PDB file of C-alpha atoms in Angstrom:
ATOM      1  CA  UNK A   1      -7.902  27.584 -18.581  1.00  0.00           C
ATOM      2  CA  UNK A   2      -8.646  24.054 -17.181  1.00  0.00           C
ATOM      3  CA  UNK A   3      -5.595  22.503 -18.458  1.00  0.00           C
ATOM      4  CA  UNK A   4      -3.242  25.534 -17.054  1.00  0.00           C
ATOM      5  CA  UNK A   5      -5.322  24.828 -13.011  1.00  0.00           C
ATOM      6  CA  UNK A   6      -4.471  20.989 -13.839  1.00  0.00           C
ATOM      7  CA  UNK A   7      -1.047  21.729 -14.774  1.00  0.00           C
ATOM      8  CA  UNK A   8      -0.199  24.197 -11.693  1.00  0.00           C
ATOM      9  CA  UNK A   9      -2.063  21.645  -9.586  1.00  0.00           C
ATOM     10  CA  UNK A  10       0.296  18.881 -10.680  1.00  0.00           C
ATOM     11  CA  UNK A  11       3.301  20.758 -10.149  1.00  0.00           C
ATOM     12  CA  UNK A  12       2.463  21.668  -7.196  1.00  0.00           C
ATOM     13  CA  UNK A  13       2.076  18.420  -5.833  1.00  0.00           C
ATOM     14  CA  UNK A  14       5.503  17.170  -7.156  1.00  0.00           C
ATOM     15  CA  UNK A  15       7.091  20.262  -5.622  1.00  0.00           C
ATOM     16  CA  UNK A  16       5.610  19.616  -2.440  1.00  0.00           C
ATOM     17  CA  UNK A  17       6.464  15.608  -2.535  1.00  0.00           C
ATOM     18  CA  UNK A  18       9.960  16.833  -3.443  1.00  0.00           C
ATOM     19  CA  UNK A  19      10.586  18.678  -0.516  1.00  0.00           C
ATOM     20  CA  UNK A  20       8.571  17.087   1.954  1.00  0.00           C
ATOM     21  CA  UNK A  21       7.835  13.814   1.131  1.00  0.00           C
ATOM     22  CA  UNK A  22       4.934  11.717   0.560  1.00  0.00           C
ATOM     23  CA  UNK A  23       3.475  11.339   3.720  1.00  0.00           C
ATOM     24  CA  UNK A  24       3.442  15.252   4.016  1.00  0.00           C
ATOM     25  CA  UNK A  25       1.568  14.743   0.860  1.00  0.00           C
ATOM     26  CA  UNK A  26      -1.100  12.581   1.754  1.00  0.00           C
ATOM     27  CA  UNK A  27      -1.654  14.778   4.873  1.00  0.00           C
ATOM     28  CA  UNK A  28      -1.808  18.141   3.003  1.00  0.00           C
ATOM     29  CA  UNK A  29      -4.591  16.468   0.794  1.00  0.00           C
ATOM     30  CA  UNK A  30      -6.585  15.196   4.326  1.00  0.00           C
ATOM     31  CA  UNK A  31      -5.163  11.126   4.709  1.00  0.00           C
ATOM     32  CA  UNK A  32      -4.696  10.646   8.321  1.00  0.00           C
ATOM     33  CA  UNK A  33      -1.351   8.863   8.576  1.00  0.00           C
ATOM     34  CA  UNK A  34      -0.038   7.919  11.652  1.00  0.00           C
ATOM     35  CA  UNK A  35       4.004   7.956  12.686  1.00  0.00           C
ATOM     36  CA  UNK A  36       7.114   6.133  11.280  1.00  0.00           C
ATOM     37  CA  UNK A  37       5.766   5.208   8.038  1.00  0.00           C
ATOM     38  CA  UNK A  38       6.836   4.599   4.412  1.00  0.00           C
ATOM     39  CA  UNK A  39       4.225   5.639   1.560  1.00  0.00           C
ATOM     40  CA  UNK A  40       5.569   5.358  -1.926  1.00  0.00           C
ATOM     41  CA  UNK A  41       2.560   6.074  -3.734  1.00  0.00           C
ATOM     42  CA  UNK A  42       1.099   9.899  -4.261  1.00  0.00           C
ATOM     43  CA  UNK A  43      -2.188   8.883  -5.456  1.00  0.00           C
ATOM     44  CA  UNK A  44      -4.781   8.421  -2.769  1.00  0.00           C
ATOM     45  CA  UNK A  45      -7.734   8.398  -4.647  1.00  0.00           C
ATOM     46  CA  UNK A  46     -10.683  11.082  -5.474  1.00  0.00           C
ATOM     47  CA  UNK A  47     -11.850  10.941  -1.688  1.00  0.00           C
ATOM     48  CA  UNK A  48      -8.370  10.651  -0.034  1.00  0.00           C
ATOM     49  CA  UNK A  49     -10.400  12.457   3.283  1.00  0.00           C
ATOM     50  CA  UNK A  50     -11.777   8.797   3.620  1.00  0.00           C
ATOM     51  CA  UNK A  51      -8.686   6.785   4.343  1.00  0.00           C
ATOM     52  CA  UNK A  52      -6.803   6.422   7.727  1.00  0.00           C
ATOM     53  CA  UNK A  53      -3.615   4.534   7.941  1.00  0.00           C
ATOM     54  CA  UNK A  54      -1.910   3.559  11.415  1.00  0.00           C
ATOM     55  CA  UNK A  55       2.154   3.509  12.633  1.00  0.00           C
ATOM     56  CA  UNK A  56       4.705   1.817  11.252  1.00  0.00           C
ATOM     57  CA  UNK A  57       2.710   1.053   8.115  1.00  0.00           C
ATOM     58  CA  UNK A  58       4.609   0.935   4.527  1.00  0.00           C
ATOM     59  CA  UNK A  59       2.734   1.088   1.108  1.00  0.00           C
ATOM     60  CA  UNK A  60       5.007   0.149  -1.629  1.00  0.00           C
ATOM     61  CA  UNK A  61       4.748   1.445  -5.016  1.00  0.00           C
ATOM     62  CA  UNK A  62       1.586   1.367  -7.861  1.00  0.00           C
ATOM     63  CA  UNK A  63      -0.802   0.125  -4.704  1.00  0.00           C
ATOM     64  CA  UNK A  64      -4.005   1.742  -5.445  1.00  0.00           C
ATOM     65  CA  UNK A  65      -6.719   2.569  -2.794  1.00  0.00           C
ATOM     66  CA  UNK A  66     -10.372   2.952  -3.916  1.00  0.00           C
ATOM     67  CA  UNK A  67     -12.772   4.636  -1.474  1.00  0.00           C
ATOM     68  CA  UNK A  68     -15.789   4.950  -3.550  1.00  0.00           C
ATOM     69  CA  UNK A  69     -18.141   2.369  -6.264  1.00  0.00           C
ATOM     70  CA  UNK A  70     -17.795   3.890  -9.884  1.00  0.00           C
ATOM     71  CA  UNK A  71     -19.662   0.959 -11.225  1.00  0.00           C
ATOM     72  CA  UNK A  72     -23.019   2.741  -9.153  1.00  0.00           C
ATOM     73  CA  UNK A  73     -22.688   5.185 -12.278  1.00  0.00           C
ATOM     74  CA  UNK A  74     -24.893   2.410 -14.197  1.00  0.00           C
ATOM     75  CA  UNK A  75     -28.023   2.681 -11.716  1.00  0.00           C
ATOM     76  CA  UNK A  76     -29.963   5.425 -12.109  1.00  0.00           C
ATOM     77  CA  UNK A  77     -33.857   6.238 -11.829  1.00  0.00           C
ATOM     78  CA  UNK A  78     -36.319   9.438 -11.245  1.00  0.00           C
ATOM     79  CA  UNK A  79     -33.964  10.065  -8.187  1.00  0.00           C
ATOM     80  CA  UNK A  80     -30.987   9.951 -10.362  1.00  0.00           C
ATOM     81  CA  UNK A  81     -27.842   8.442 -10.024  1.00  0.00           C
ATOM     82  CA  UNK A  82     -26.467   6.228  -7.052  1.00  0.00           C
ATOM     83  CA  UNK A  83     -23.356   6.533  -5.232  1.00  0.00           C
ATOM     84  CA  UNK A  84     -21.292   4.818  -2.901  1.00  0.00           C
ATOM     85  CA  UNK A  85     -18.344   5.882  -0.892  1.00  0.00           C
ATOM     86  CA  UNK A  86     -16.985   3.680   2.004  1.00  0.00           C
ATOM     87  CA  UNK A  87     -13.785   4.622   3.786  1.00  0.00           C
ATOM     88  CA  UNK A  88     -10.756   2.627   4.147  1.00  0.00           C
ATOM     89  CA  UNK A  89      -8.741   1.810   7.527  1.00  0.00           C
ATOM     90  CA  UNK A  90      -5.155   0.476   7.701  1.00  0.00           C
ATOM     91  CA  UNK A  91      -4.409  -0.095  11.022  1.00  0.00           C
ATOM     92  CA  UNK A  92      -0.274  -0.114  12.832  1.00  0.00           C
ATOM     93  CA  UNK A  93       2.142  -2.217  11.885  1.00  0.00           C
ATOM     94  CA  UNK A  94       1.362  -3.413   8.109  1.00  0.00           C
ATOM     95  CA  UNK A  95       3.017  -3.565   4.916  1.00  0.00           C
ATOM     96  CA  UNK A  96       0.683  -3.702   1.592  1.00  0.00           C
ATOM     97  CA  UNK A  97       3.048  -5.025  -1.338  1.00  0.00           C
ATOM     98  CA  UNK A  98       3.649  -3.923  -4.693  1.00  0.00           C
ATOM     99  CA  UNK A  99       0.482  -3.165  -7.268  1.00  0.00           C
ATOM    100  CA  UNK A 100      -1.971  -4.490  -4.165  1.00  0.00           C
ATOM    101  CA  UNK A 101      -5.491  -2.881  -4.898  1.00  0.00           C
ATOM    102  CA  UNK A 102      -7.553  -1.953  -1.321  1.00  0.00           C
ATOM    103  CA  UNK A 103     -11.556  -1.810  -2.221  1.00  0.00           C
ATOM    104  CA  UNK A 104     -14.022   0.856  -0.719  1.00  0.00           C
ATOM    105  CA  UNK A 105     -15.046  -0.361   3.406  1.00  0.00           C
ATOM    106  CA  UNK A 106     -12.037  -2.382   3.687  1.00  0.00           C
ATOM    107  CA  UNK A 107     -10.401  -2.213   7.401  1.00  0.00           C
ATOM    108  CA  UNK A 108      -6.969  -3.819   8.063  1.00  0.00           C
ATOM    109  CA  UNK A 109      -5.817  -4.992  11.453  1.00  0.00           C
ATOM    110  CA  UNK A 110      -2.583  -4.750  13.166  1.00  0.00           C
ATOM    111  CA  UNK A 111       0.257  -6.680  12.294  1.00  0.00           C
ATOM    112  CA  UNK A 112      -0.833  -7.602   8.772  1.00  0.00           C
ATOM    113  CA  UNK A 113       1.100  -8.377   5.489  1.00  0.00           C
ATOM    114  CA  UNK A 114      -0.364  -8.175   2.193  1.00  0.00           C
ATOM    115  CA  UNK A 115       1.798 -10.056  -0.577  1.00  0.00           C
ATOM    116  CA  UNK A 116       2.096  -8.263  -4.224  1.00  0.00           C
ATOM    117  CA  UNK A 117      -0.736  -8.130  -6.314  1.00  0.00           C
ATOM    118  CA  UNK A 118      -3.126  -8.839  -3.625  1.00  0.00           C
ATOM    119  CA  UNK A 119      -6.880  -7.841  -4.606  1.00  0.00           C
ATOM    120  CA  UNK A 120      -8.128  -6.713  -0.888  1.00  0.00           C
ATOM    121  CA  UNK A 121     -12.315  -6.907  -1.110  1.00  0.00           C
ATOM    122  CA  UNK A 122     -12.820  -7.820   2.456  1.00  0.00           C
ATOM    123  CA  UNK A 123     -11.138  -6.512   6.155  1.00  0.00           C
ATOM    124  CA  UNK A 124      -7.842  -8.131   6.656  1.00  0.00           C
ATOM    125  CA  UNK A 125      -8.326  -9.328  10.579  1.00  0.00           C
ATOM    126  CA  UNK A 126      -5.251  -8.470  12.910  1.00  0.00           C
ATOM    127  CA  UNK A 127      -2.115 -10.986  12.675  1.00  0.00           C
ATOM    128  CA  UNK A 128      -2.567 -12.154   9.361  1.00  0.00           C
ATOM    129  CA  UNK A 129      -0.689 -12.643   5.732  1.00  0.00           C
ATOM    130  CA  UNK A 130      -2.963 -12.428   2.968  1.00  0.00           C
ATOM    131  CA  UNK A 131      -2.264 -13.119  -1.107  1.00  0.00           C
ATOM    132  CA  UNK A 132      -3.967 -13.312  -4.356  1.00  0.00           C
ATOM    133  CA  UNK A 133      -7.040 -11.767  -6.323  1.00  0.00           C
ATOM    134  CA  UNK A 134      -9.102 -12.243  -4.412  1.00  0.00           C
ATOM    135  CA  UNK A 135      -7.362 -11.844  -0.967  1.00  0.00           C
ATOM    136  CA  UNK A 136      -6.700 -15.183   1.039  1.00  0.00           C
ATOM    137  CA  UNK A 137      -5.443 -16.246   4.144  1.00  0.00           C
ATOM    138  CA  UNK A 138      -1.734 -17.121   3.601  1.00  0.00           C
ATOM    139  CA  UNK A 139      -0.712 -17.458   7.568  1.00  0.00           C
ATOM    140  CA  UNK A 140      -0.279 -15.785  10.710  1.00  0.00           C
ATOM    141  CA  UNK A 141       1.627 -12.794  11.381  1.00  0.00           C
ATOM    142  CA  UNK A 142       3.708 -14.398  14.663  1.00  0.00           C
ATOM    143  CA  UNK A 143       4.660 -17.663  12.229  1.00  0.00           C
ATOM    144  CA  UNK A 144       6.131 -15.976   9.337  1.00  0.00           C
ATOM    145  CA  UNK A 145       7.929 -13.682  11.608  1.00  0.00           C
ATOM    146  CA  UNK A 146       9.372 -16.240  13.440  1.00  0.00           C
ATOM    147  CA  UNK A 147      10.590 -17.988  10.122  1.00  0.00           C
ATOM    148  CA  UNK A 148      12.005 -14.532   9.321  1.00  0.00           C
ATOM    149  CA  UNK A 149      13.641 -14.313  12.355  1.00  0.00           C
ATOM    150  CA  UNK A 150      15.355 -17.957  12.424  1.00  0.00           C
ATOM    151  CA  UNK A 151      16.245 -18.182   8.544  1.00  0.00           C
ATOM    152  CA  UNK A 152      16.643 -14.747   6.868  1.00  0.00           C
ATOM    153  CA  UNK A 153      19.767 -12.568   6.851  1.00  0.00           C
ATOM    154  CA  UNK A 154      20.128  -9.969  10.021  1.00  0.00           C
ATOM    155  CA  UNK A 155      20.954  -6.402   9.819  1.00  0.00           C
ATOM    156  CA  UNK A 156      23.970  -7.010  11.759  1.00  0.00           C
ATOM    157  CA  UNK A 157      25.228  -8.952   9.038  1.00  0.00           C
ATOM    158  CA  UNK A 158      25.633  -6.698   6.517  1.00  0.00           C
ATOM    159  CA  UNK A 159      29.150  -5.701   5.738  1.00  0.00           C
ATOM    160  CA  UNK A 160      28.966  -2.072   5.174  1.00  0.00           C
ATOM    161  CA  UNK A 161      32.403  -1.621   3.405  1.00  0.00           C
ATOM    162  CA  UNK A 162      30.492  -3.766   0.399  1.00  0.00           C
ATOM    163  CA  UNK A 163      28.979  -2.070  -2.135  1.00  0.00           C
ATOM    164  CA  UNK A 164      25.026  -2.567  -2.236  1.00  0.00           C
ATOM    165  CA  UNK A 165      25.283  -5.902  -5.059  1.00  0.00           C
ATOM    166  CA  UNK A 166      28.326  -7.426  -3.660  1.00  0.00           C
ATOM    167  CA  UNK A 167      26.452  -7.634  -0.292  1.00  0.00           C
ATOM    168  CA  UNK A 168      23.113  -8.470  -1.563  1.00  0.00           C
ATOM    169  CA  UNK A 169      24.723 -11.628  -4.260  1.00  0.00           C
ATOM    170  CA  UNK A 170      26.735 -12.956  -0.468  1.00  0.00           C
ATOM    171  CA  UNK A 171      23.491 -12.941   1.387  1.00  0.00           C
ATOM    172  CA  UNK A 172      21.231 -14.190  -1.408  1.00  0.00           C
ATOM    173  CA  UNK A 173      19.626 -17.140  -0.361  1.00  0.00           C
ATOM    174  CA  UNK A 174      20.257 -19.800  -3.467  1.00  0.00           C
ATOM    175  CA  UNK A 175      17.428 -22.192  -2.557  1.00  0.00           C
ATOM    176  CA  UNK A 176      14.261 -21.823  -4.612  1.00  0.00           C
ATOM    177  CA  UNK A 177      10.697 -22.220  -3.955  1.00  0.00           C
ATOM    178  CA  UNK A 178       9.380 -25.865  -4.627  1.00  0.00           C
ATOM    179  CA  UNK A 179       7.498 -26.381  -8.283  1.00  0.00           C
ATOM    180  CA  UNK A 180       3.909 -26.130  -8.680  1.00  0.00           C
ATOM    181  CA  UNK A 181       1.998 -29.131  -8.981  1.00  0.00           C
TER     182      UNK A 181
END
């Protein structure tokens, strides 16, 4: 009987991300997500009541946010066992990158980018690019967008009668990062 409730409850949940997306998702299940943003994940955790993300916010695919300590499961006495649950806070205007993991009582600022892979175990302040496990300081938001906005390639200058590749391999840039040292 358990397996047929787990089954229904799955299916349910990829009907409803079928015909109403993601964000309707996370709502239905209690995240509070603000307006204008792009989830691609549909797992929000056992306590997804605990997590609040802003506008304009995208979460790109496999990021994974934890809201409670399952290593407490270890400490136990005549009280029994311990738990901790700590909610998480993404505030407007931030993009967490692919496979990025966001730890229990972690609060993100505004304007904040969070590379791939990025293992988030303290609050992110506003204005800031963050990267590796665990999360540091990479720069501020206002300098990387103003490199964005002085070197990369401009909506306007797409050519729309290109197909997708043919437009992406003229744009490409064809300089690559310097080597390690």
């Amino acid at each position: 009987m358990n397996v047929i409730k787990k089954t229904i409850k799955t299916i349910r949940k990829h009907i409803h991300i079928l015909l109403f997306g993601r964000v309707s998702y996370g709502r239905s299940i209690g995240v509070t997500i603000g307006n204008n943003c792009r989830i691609y994940i549909d797992k929000f955790g056992t306590e997804p009541f605990l997590i609040s993300i802003g506008d304009n916010v995208t979460i790109t695919n496999e990021v994974r946010l934890i809201t409670h300590d399952g290593a407490t499961w270890l400490f136990r006495d005549e009280k029994g066992r311990r738990y901790r649950y700590a909610p998480i806070v993404i505030g407007n205007n931030v993009f967490i990158g692919f496979r990025s993991l966001i730890m229990p009582g972690v609060k993100i600022g505004n304007n904040v980018i969070i590379a791939a892979g990025t293992v988030v175990t303290k609050s992110i302040p506003d204005n800031s690019i963050v990267g590796g496990a665990p999360a540091k300081y990479i720069s501020s938001f206002d300098s990387y967008k103003d490199k964005a906005l002085q070197t990369f390639v401009a909506e306007c200058d797409f050519d729309n009668s290109q197909k997708y590749r043919e437009q992406v391999l003229r744009i490409a840039s064809k300089i690559f990062k310097e080597e390690l040292k």
